[in-house]
């Protein structure tokens, strides 16, 4: 259908969901509530071009996934966007990543490109806050300083790090704190990620804890502070483009690595090479790229990205779109559970008569583990469990598979819902609105058309 109509429907759903529902699902409203004539814009047929076998189960006000995410178009109805998605053109990156911002460079991986067991570097999302530094000509000469609340300040080159400590390799999810943001209504401030601000690669590096222990962690140490070589966007050398930190107990976990290789290759510049931190489970912003200094502090860090509403979420529900009271905010730590369908792709058309469909995807849950993934094709009335492949190590994702049956031809949505090891499930819509849209983990919905 034409882009203009998609846009206006999206806007209508946002501004007046009841009326939008009446426009798109006019026929259902006639049957159930007698509100509208059956001719309202031709109802379902005009909007989607198919019957909806489970139309009666469709929640009022739901934007059909086929309209909200038509093709590879980003979800969330960002009114700023008038044309289709901008596809990233960057050396070493596959075509298909979607640019969310050019300065600084930010690009996400649409869900269907996260279909590999291990996310190839060519498909891995990019998130910069500042300017990208020049690629290092002599990686082993890269310098890291460890100072602050330590017995002995350390200054190590990457070469020395590799020689002095034993590297580990883990497959771990790296996820931006704002992943899922585009599902918030009203729109939250920041890059409008769908679910593509995440990837799961094999990271090789030196455990941060080993290096901190070598420096000698003082009793007074409470928090880390991370610094890197990327200049602030403004060029102002007195400002950091980012400087975040974490509580000491998290910092001492064995999976935090000072990474120098990604998927078996030297860490590329765009991902923070030659040296970055990888702190799994918590917002990606802790995984400092081009890392030059890690300082231990005797109090919560107050660097760029630690204050105000940055990487913070409300401790009590706030009115969506309302004014934040910063005293009711806490630092976002573990990321929430998320499951994505990586095949079929949103908008897939299947031959008439298809009654069974293989579905696969991935799920992860911050510091926790995934206890189950369930799928629905009838707008959440009934659920089918997926089979989870085991995680290789802590912080790995679980790949999952399922077979779903379809009762007839028509328009369906595949909904996937992850449950974490504490029993928390993904909500159908983004819950817990906050000004910068963190923690949005609405269920992933994929539209398919049979026939
Ligand atoms: N030095 C530095 N490190 C950084 C950033 C940055 O802008 N500068 N962005 C952070 C954010 S917000 C995320 S989500 C991840 C993204 O890592 P990637 O670009 O390798 O995917 O890097 C983090 N590390
Ligand atoms: Mo991020």
Short mmCIF file of N, CA and C in Angstrom, two decimals, residues 148-315:
data_model
loop_
_atom_site.label_atom_id
_atom_site.label_comp_id
_atom_site.label_asym_id
_atom_site.label_seq_id
_atom_site.Cartn_x
_atom_site.Cartn_y
_atom_site.Cartn_z
N UNK A 148 42.91 5.58 40.43
CA UNK A 148 41.87 5.86 41.41
C UNK A 148 42.11 5.08 42.69
N UNK A 149 41.05 4.46 43.21
CA UNK A 149 41.12 3.75 44.49
C UNK A 149 41.80 2.39 44.33
N UNK A 150 43.06 2.43 43.88
CA UNK A 150 43.86 1.20 43.74
C UNK A 150 45.18 1.38 44.49
N UNK A 151 45.81 0.26 44.88
CA UNK A 151 47.08 0.35 45.61
C UNK A 151 48.18 0.90 44.72
N UNK A 152 48.12 0.50 43.45
CA UNK A 152 49.17 0.89 42.53
C UNK A 152 48.60 1.19 41.16
N UNK A 153 48.80 2.42 40.72
CA UNK A 153 48.32 2.78 39.38
C UNK A 153 49.02 1.92 38.33
N UNK A 154 48.25 1.43 37.37
CA UNK A 154 48.84 0.62 36.29
C UNK A 154 48.79 1.39 34.98
N UNK A 155 49.86 1.25 34.21
CA UNK A 155 49.85 1.76 32.83
C UNK A 155 50.33 0.61 31.97
N UNK A 156 49.42 0.08 31.18
CA UNK A 156 49.74 -1.11 30.39
C UNK A 156 49.45 -0.85 28.92
N UNK A 157 50.30 -1.38 28.07
CA UNK A 157 49.94 -1.37 26.64
C UNK A 157 49.10 -2.62 26.39
N UNK A 158 48.41 -2.62 25.26
CA UNK A 158 47.63 -3.81 24.91
C UNK A 158 48.56 -5.01 24.79
N UNK A 159 49.74 -4.81 24.24
CA UNK A 159 50.73 -5.88 24.13
C UNK A 159 51.07 -6.46 25.50
N UNK A 160 51.27 -5.58 26.49
CA UNK A 160 51.58 -6.04 27.85
C UNK A 160 50.40 -6.76 28.49
N UNK A 161 49.21 -6.21 28.26
CA UNK A 161 48.00 -6.86 28.77
C UNK A 161 47.92 -8.31 28.30
N UNK A 162 48.13 -8.49 26.99
CA UNK A 162 48.04 -9.83 26.39
C UNK A 162 49.13 -10.75 26.95
N UNK A 163 50.31 -10.19 27.21
CA UNK A 163 51.43 -11.01 27.69
C UNK A 163 51.27 -11.39 29.16
N UNK A 164 50.65 -10.47 29.93
CA UNK A 164 50.65 -10.65 31.37
C UNK A 164 49.43 -11.43 31.90
N UNK A 165 48.31 -11.36 31.18
CA UNK A 165 47.06 -11.98 31.67
C UNK A 165 46.56 -13.02 30.67
N UNK A 166 45.70 -13.93 31.17
CA UNK A 166 45.17 -14.97 30.26
C UNK A 166 43.83 -14.55 29.68
N UNK A 167 43.73 -14.58 28.36
CA UNK A 167 42.47 -14.18 27.73
C UNK A 167 41.39 -15.25 27.85
N UNK A 168 40.15 -14.81 27.79
CA UNK A 168 38.98 -15.70 27.74
C UNK A 168 38.18 -15.32 26.50
N UNK A 169 37.41 -16.29 26.04
CA UNK A 169 36.47 -16.01 24.96
C UNK A 169 35.08 -16.45 25.40
N UNK A 170 34.14 -15.55 25.32
CA UNK A 170 32.74 -15.87 25.61
C UNK A 170 31.87 -15.33 24.50
N UNK A 171 30.75 -16.04 24.24
CA UNK A 171 29.73 -15.46 23.35
C UNK A 171 28.74 -14.73 24.24
N UNK A 172 28.60 -13.42 24.02
CA UNK A 172 27.77 -12.61 24.93
C UNK A 172 26.98 -11.56 24.15
N UNK A 173 25.80 -11.27 24.68
CA UNK A 173 24.95 -10.24 24.11
C UNK A 173 25.46 -8.87 24.53
N UNK A 174 25.55 -7.97 23.57
CA UNK A 174 25.77 -6.55 23.86
C UNK A 174 24.49 -5.85 23.42
N UNK A 175 23.88 -5.10 24.33
CA UNK A 175 22.58 -4.49 24.03
C UNK A 175 22.56 -3.04 24.50
N UNK A 176 22.17 -2.16 23.61
CA UNK A 176 22.05 -0.74 23.95
C UNK A 176 20.94 -0.55 24.99
N UNK A 177 21.18 0.34 25.95
CA UNK A 177 20.19 0.62 26.99
C UNK A 177 18.85 1.08 26.42
N UNK A 178 18.89 1.67 25.23
CA UNK A 178 17.66 2.19 24.64
C UNK A 178 16.99 1.21 23.68
N UNK A 179 17.49 -0.03 23.63
CA UNK A 179 16.88 -0.98 22.70
C UNK A 179 15.38 -1.10 22.98
N UNK A 180 14.58 -1.14 21.91
CA UNK A 180 13.13 -1.23 22.06
C UNK A 180 12.44 0.11 22.25
N UNK A 181 13.23 1.20 22.25
CA UNK A 181 12.68 2.53 22.57
C UNK A 181 11.55 2.95 21.66
N UNK A 182 11.60 2.56 20.38
CA UNK A 182 10.62 3.07 19.41
C UNK A 182 9.19 2.64 19.74
N UNK A 183 9.03 1.66 20.64
CA UNK A 183 7.68 1.20 20.97
C UNK A 183 6.99 2.11 21.98
N UNK A 184 7.71 3.06 22.56
CA UNK A 184 7.07 3.92 23.58
C UNK A 184 6.14 4.93 22.94
N UNK A 185 5.01 5.12 23.58
CA UNK A 185 4.04 6.15 23.20
C UNK A 185 3.72 6.98 24.44
N UNK A 186 3.82 8.29 24.40
CA UNK A 186 4.39 9.06 23.30
C UNK A 186 5.89 8.78 23.13
N UNK A 187 6.37 9.20 21.97
CA UNK A 187 7.75 8.98 21.59
C UNK A 187 8.71 9.43 22.70
N UNK A 188 9.71 8.59 22.99
CA UNK A 188 10.71 8.95 24.00
C UNK A 188 11.93 9.52 23.28
N UNK A 189 12.73 10.29 24.03
CA UNK A 189 13.89 10.98 23.45
C UNK A 189 15.03 9.98 23.21
N UNK A 190 15.64 10.05 22.03
CA UNK A 190 16.79 9.19 21.74
C UNK A 190 16.63 8.42 20.44
N UNK A 191 17.64 7.63 20.10
CA UNK A 191 17.58 6.85 18.87
C UNK A 191 16.41 5.87 18.91
N UNK A 192 15.58 5.88 17.85
CA UNK A 192 14.38 5.02 17.86
C UNK A 192 14.69 3.56 17.50
N UNK A 193 15.40 2.86 18.40
CA UNK A 193 15.71 1.44 18.15
C UNK A 193 14.42 0.63 18.08
N UNK A 194 14.37 -0.33 17.17
CA UNK A 194 13.30 -1.33 17.25
C UNK A 194 13.84 -2.37 18.25
N UNK A 195 14.26 -3.57 17.77
CA UNK A 195 14.94 -4.50 18.68
C UNK A 195 16.37 -4.72 18.24
N UNK A 196 16.84 -3.84 17.32
CA UNK A 196 18.10 -4.11 16.64
C UNK A 196 19.32 -3.44 17.24
N UNK A 197 19.17 -2.89 18.47
CA UNK A 197 20.32 -2.34 19.18
C UNK A 197 20.94 -3.43 20.03
N UNK A 198 21.11 -4.60 19.44
CA UNK A 198 21.65 -5.75 20.16
C UNK A 198 22.27 -6.71 19.18
N UNK A 199 23.22 -7.50 19.68
CA UNK A 199 23.85 -8.54 18.90
C UNK A 199 24.59 -9.45 19.85
N UNK A 200 24.95 -10.64 19.37
CA UNK A 200 25.62 -11.61 20.24
C UNK A 200 26.85 -12.14 19.50
N UNK A 201 28.01 -11.65 19.91
CA UNK A 201 29.26 -12.02 19.24
C UNK A 201 30.17 -12.77 20.20
N UNK A 202 31.23 -13.33 19.66
CA UNK A 202 32.27 -13.96 20.49
C UNK A 202 33.32 -12.90 20.79
N UNK A 203 33.50 -12.65 22.07
CA UNK A 203 34.43 -11.60 22.49
C UNK A 203 35.62 -12.25 23.17
N UNK A 204 36.81 -11.84 22.77
CA UNK A 204 38.02 -12.35 23.40
C UNK A 204 38.73 -11.19 24.09
N UNK A 205 39.08 -11.41 25.35
CA UNK A 205 39.76 -10.34 26.07
C UNK A 205 40.22 -10.80 27.44
N UNK A 206 40.77 -9.85 28.18
CA UNK A 206 41.30 -10.10 29.51
C UNK A 206 40.23 -9.73 30.53
N UNK A 207 39.94 -10.62 31.50
CA UNK A 207 38.95 -10.25 32.51
C UNK A 207 39.33 -8.95 33.23
N UNK A 208 38.40 -8.03 33.25
CA UNK A 208 38.62 -6.75 33.93
C UNK A 208 39.04 -6.99 35.38
N UNK A 209 38.40 -7.97 36.03
CA UNK A 209 38.67 -8.23 37.45
C UNK A 209 40.15 -8.58 37.67
N UNK A 210 40.73 -9.33 36.73
CA UNK A 210 42.14 -9.72 36.88
C UNK A 210 43.03 -8.48 36.88
N UNK A 211 42.70 -7.53 36.03
CA UNK A 211 43.52 -6.32 35.92
C UNK A 211 43.31 -5.44 37.16
N UNK A 212 42.05 -5.35 37.61
CA UNK A 212 41.79 -4.55 38.83
C UNK A 212 42.51 -5.17 40.03
N UNK A 213 42.48 -6.50 40.12
CA UNK A 213 43.16 -7.17 41.24
C UNK A 213 44.67 -6.93 41.16
N UNK A 214 45.21 -6.91 39.95
CA UNK A 214 46.65 -6.66 39.79
C UNK A 214 47.02 -5.26 40.28
N UNK A 215 46.08 -4.32 40.12
CA UNK A 215 46.32 -2.95 40.60
C UNK A 215 46.08 -2.86 42.11
N UNK A 216 45.32 -3.80 42.66
CA UNK A 216 45.00 -3.81 44.08
C UNK A 216 43.81 -2.92 44.38
N UNK A 217 42.63 -3.54 44.55
CA UNK A 217 41.41 -2.77 44.79
C UNK A 217 41.38 -2.34 46.26
N UNK A 218 41.34 -1.04 46.52
CA UNK A 218 41.28 -0.54 47.90
C UNK A 218 39.89 -0.77 48.49
N UNK A 219 39.82 -0.86 49.81
CA UNK A 219 38.53 -1.02 50.50
C UNK A 219 37.58 0.14 50.18
N UNK A 220 38.16 1.29 49.89
CA UNK A 220 37.34 2.48 49.63
C UNK A 220 36.69 2.45 48.24
N UNK A 221 37.08 1.53 47.37
CA UNK A 221 36.55 1.51 45.99
C UNK A 221 35.09 1.09 45.98
N UNK A 222 34.25 1.87 45.30
CA UNK A 222 32.81 1.60 45.22
C UNK A 222 32.32 1.45 43.78
N UNK A 223 32.97 2.15 42.87
CA UNK A 223 32.38 2.34 41.54
C UNK A 223 33.49 2.49 40.50
N UNK A 224 33.22 2.08 39.28
CA UNK A 224 34.19 2.30 38.21
C UNK A 224 33.82 3.57 37.44
N UNK A 225 34.79 4.11 36.72
CA UNK A 225 34.57 5.23 35.80
C UNK A 225 35.36 4.92 34.53
N UNK A 226 34.69 4.99 33.38
CA UNK A 226 35.32 4.58 32.13
C UNK A 226 35.57 5.78 31.21
N UNK A 227 36.74 5.79 30.60
CA UNK A 227 37.10 6.88 29.69
C UNK A 227 37.67 6.31 28.41
N UNK A 228 37.42 7.03 27.30
CA UNK A 228 37.88 6.54 26.00
C UNK A 228 38.45 7.65 25.14
N UNK A 229 38.87 7.26 23.93
CA UNK A 229 39.62 8.17 23.07
C UNK A 229 38.75 8.90 22.05
N UNK A 230 37.43 8.66 22.08
CA UNK A 230 36.59 9.32 21.06
C UNK A 230 36.25 10.75 21.48
N UNK A 231 36.62 11.71 20.62
CA UNK A 231 36.34 13.12 20.97
C UNK A 231 34.85 13.41 21.02
N UNK A 232 34.51 14.38 21.89
CA UNK A 232 33.12 14.86 21.97
C UNK A 232 32.70 15.39 20.60
N UNK A 233 31.41 15.25 20.29
CA UNK A 233 30.90 15.70 18.99
C UNK A 233 31.26 17.15 18.70
N UNK A 234 31.25 17.98 19.74
CA UNK A 234 31.51 19.41 19.59
C UNK A 234 32.98 19.69 19.32
N UNK A 235 33.84 18.70 19.58
CA UNK A 235 35.28 18.92 19.45
C UNK A 235 35.89 19.49 20.73
N UNK A 236 35.05 19.83 21.70
CA UNK A 236 35.50 20.38 22.97
C UNK A 236 36.27 19.31 23.76
N UNK A 237 37.57 19.53 23.94
CA UNK A 237 38.42 18.49 24.55
C UNK A 237 38.21 18.39 26.07
N UNK A 238 37.48 19.35 26.65
CA UNK A 238 37.22 19.27 28.09
C UNK A 238 36.00 18.39 28.39
N UNK A 239 35.33 17.95 27.31
CA UNK A 239 34.12 17.12 27.50
C UNK A 239 34.36 15.69 27.05
N UNK A 240 33.74 14.74 27.76
CA UNK A 240 33.78 13.34 27.33
C UNK A 240 32.53 13.05 26.51
N UNK A 241 32.69 12.27 25.44
CA UNK A 241 31.48 11.91 24.68
C UNK A 241 30.64 10.94 25.51
N UNK A 242 31.28 10.22 26.39
CA UNK A 242 30.59 9.28 27.27
C UNK A 242 31.55 8.92 28.40
N UNK A 243 31.05 8.78 29.61
CA UNK A 243 31.90 8.26 30.70
C UNK A 243 31.01 7.65 31.76
N UNK A 244 30.79 6.35 31.61
CA UNK A 244 29.88 5.69 32.54
C UNK A 244 30.65 4.77 33.48
N UNK A 245 29.96 4.22 34.45
CA UNK A 245 30.61 3.33 35.42
C UNK A 245 29.59 2.43 36.07
N UNK A 246 30.11 1.49 36.87
CA UNK A 246 29.22 0.50 37.52
C UNK A 246 29.69 0.23 38.95
N UNK A 247 28.78 -0.34 39.72
CA UNK A 247 29.09 -0.71 41.10
C UNK A 247 30.19 -1.77 41.09
N UNK A 248 31.03 -1.75 42.12
CA UNK A 248 32.17 -2.65 42.16
C UNK A 248 31.81 -4.14 42.05
N UNK A 249 30.75 -4.62 42.74
CA UNK A 249 30.45 -6.06 42.62
C UNK A 249 30.19 -6.48 41.17
N UNK A 250 29.51 -5.64 40.39
CA UNK A 250 29.30 -5.95 38.97
C UNK A 250 30.64 -5.92 38.24
N UNK A 251 31.46 -4.93 38.56
CA UNK A 251 32.75 -4.79 37.87
C UNK A 251 33.64 -6.02 38.07
N UNK A 252 33.49 -6.69 39.22
CA UNK A 252 34.37 -7.82 39.54
C UNK A 252 33.86 -9.15 38.95
N UNK A 253 32.73 -9.13 38.24
CA UNK A 253 32.23 -10.37 37.62
C UNK A 253 33.19 -10.85 36.54
N UNK A 254 33.35 -12.17 36.47
CA UNK A 254 34.38 -12.72 35.58
C UNK A 254 34.09 -12.55 34.09
N UNK A 255 32.85 -12.22 33.71
CA UNK A 255 32.55 -12.09 32.28
C UNK A 255 32.86 -10.72 31.69
N UNK A 256 33.17 -9.74 32.55
CA UNK A 256 33.55 -8.43 31.99
C UNK A 256 34.95 -8.55 31.41
N UNK A 257 35.06 -8.20 30.14
CA UNK A 257 36.35 -8.37 29.48
C UNK A 257 36.88 -7.06 28.92
N UNK A 258 38.21 -6.93 28.92
CA UNK A 258 38.89 -5.90 28.13
C UNK A 258 39.16 -6.58 26.80
N UNK A 259 38.29 -6.28 25.83
CA UNK A 259 38.21 -7.05 24.57
C UNK A 259 39.16 -6.51 23.51
N UNK A 260 39.90 -7.43 22.89
CA UNK A 260 40.74 -7.03 21.75
C UNK A 260 40.41 -7.82 20.49
N UNK A 261 39.52 -8.82 20.60
CA UNK A 261 39.12 -9.56 19.40
C UNK A 261 37.62 -9.84 19.42
N UNK A 262 37.02 -9.75 18.24
CA UNK A 262 35.57 -9.96 18.07
C UNK A 262 35.40 -11.02 16.99
N UNK A 263 34.69 -12.09 17.31
CA UNK A 263 34.50 -13.19 16.36
C UNK A 263 35.83 -13.67 15.78
N UNK A 264 36.84 -13.74 16.61
CA UNK A 264 38.12 -14.31 16.20
C UNK A 264 39.04 -13.40 15.41
N UNK A 265 38.62 -12.15 15.20
CA UNK A 265 39.44 -11.19 14.45
C UNK A 265 39.76 -10.00 15.35
N UNK A 266 40.87 -9.30 15.05
CA UNK A 266 41.17 -8.10 15.84
C UNK A 266 39.95 -7.17 15.88
N UNK A 267 39.66 -6.60 17.04
CA UNK A 267 38.47 -5.76 17.21
C UNK A 267 38.51 -4.58 16.24
N UNK A 268 37.50 -4.45 15.36
CA UNK A 268 37.51 -3.33 14.40
C UNK A 268 37.35 -1.98 15.08
N UNK A 269 37.89 -0.97 14.44
CA UNK A 269 37.82 0.39 14.98
C UNK A 269 36.38 0.81 15.31
N UNK A 270 35.45 0.51 14.42
CA UNK A 270 34.07 0.98 14.63
C UNK A 270 33.46 0.37 15.90
N UNK A 271 33.97 -0.78 16.34
CA UNK A 271 33.47 -1.39 17.58
C UNK A 271 34.38 -1.13 18.77
N UNK A 272 35.26 -0.12 18.60
CA UNK A 272 36.06 0.31 19.75
C UNK A 272 37.47 -0.22 19.76
N UNK A 273 37.89 -0.87 18.64
CA UNK A 273 39.25 -1.40 18.56
C UNK A 273 40.28 -0.29 18.56
N UNK A 274 41.46 -0.60 19.10
CA UNK A 274 41.92 -1.96 19.43
C UNK A 274 41.50 -2.51 20.79
N UNK A 275 40.92 -1.65 21.67
CA UNK A 275 40.58 -2.17 23.01
C UNK A 275 39.28 -1.55 23.52
N UNK A 276 38.37 -2.40 23.98
CA UNK A 276 37.12 -1.92 24.56
C UNK A 276 36.78 -2.76 25.78
N UNK A 277 35.87 -2.22 26.58
CA UNK A 277 35.30 -3.00 27.67
C UNK A 277 34.06 -3.72 27.12
N UNK A 278 33.77 -4.89 27.65
CA UNK A 278 32.51 -5.55 27.34
C UNK A 278 31.91 -5.94 28.69
N UNK A 279 30.81 -5.28 29.02
CA UNK A 279 30.12 -5.53 30.29
C UNK A 279 28.74 -6.08 29.94
N UNK A 280 28.58 -7.39 29.94
CA UNK A 280 27.32 -7.97 29.49
C UNK A 280 26.20 -7.80 30.51
N UNK A 281 24.96 -7.84 30.04
CA UNK A 281 23.79 -7.82 30.93
C UNK A 281 23.28 -6.43 31.26
N UNK A 282 24.17 -5.45 31.30
CA UNK A 282 23.80 -4.07 31.64
C UNK A 282 23.85 -3.23 30.36
N UNK A 283 23.34 -1.99 30.40
CA UNK A 283 23.30 -1.18 29.18
C UNK A 283 24.65 -1.15 28.44
N UNK A 284 24.57 -1.21 27.11
CA UNK A 284 25.76 -1.22 26.26
C UNK A 284 26.71 -0.07 26.52
N UNK A 285 26.19 1.03 27.06
CA UNK A 285 27.02 2.21 27.29
C UNK A 285 28.14 1.96 28.31
N UNK A 286 28.02 0.87 29.08
CA UNK A 286 29.11 0.54 30.02
C UNK A 286 30.27 -0.12 29.30
N UNK A 287 29.99 -0.64 28.11
CA UNK A 287 31.01 -1.37 27.35
C UNK A 287 31.85 -0.38 26.55
N UNK A 288 32.69 0.34 27.27
CA UNK A 288 33.39 1.49 26.70
C UNK A 288 34.32 1.11 25.56
N UNK A 289 34.14 1.79 24.43
CA UNK A 289 34.97 1.54 23.25
C UNK A 289 36.21 2.43 23.33
N UNK A 290 37.25 2.06 22.59
CA UNK A 290 38.51 2.83 22.56
C UNK A 290 38.93 3.20 23.98
N UNK A 291 38.85 2.23 24.89
CA UNK A 291 39.03 2.53 26.32
C UNK A 291 40.50 2.87 26.61
N UNK A 292 40.69 3.97 27.32
CA UNK A 292 42.04 4.44 27.65
C UNK A 292 42.29 4.47 29.15
N UNK A 293 41.19 4.54 29.95
CA UNK A 293 41.39 4.67 31.39
C UNK A 293 40.19 4.10 32.13
N UNK A 294 40.50 3.32 33.16
CA UNK A 294 39.46 2.86 34.07
C UNK A 294 39.89 3.28 35.46
N UNK A 295 39.03 4.06 36.08
CA UNK A 295 39.36 4.63 37.36
C UNK A 295 38.40 4.08 38.40
N UNK A 296 38.91 3.70 39.57
CA UNK A 296 38.00 3.28 40.63
C UNK A 296 37.70 4.49 41.51
N UNK A 297 36.44 4.65 41.84
CA UNK A 297 36.02 5.80 42.63
C UNK A 297 35.43 5.34 43.97
N UNK A 298 35.42 6.25 44.93
CA UNK A 298 34.88 5.90 46.25
C UNK A 298 33.40 6.24 46.34
N UNK A 299 32.82 6.62 45.23
CA UNK A 299 31.39 6.97 45.19
C UNK A 299 30.86 6.71 43.78
N UNK A 300 29.52 6.81 43.64
CA UNK A 300 28.88 6.65 42.33
C UNK A 300 29.53 7.60 41.34
N UNK A 301 29.81 7.12 40.15
CA UNK A 301 30.43 7.97 39.13
C UNK A 301 29.43 9.02 38.65
N UNK A 302 29.95 10.20 38.29
CA UNK A 302 29.06 11.28 37.83
C UNK A 302 29.49 11.78 36.44
N UNK A 303 30.08 10.92 35.63
CA UNK A 303 30.52 11.31 34.29
C UNK A 303 29.37 11.45 33.30
N UNK A 304 29.75 11.71 32.05
CA UNK A 304 28.78 11.90 30.97
C UNK A 304 27.93 10.64 30.79
N UNK A 305 26.61 10.79 31.04
CA UNK A 305 25.72 9.64 30.89
C UNK A 305 25.33 9.02 32.23
N UNK A 306 25.74 9.67 33.35
CA UNK A 306 25.43 9.11 34.67
C UNK A 306 24.36 9.91 35.41
N UNK A 307 24.06 11.12 34.91
CA UNK A 307 23.23 12.04 35.70
C UNK A 307 21.91 12.37 34.98
N UNK A 308 21.07 13.14 35.66
CA UNK A 308 19.78 13.54 35.08
C UNK A 308 18.92 12.31 34.81
N UNK A 309 18.36 12.24 33.60
CA UNK A 309 17.55 11.07 33.26
C UNK A 309 18.31 10.12 32.34
N UNK A 310 19.63 10.37 32.13
CA UNK A 310 20.43 9.49 31.28
C UNK A 310 20.61 8.13 31.92
N UNK A 311 20.29 7.09 31.18
CA UNK A 311 20.42 5.71 31.66
C UNK A 311 19.79 5.54 33.04
N UNK A 312 18.72 6.27 33.25
CA UNK A 312 17.98 6.16 34.52
C UNK A 312 16.52 5.91 34.23
N UNK A 313 15.90 5.17 35.12
CA UNK A 313 14.48 4.84 34.98
C UNK A 313 13.74 5.21 36.25
N UNK A 314 12.44 5.53 36.12
CA UNK A 314 11.67 5.96 37.29
C UNK A 314 11.48 4.81 38.29
N UNK A 315 11.47 5.15 39.56
CA UNK A 315 11.22 4.14 40.59
C UNK A 315 9.73 4.00 40.87
#
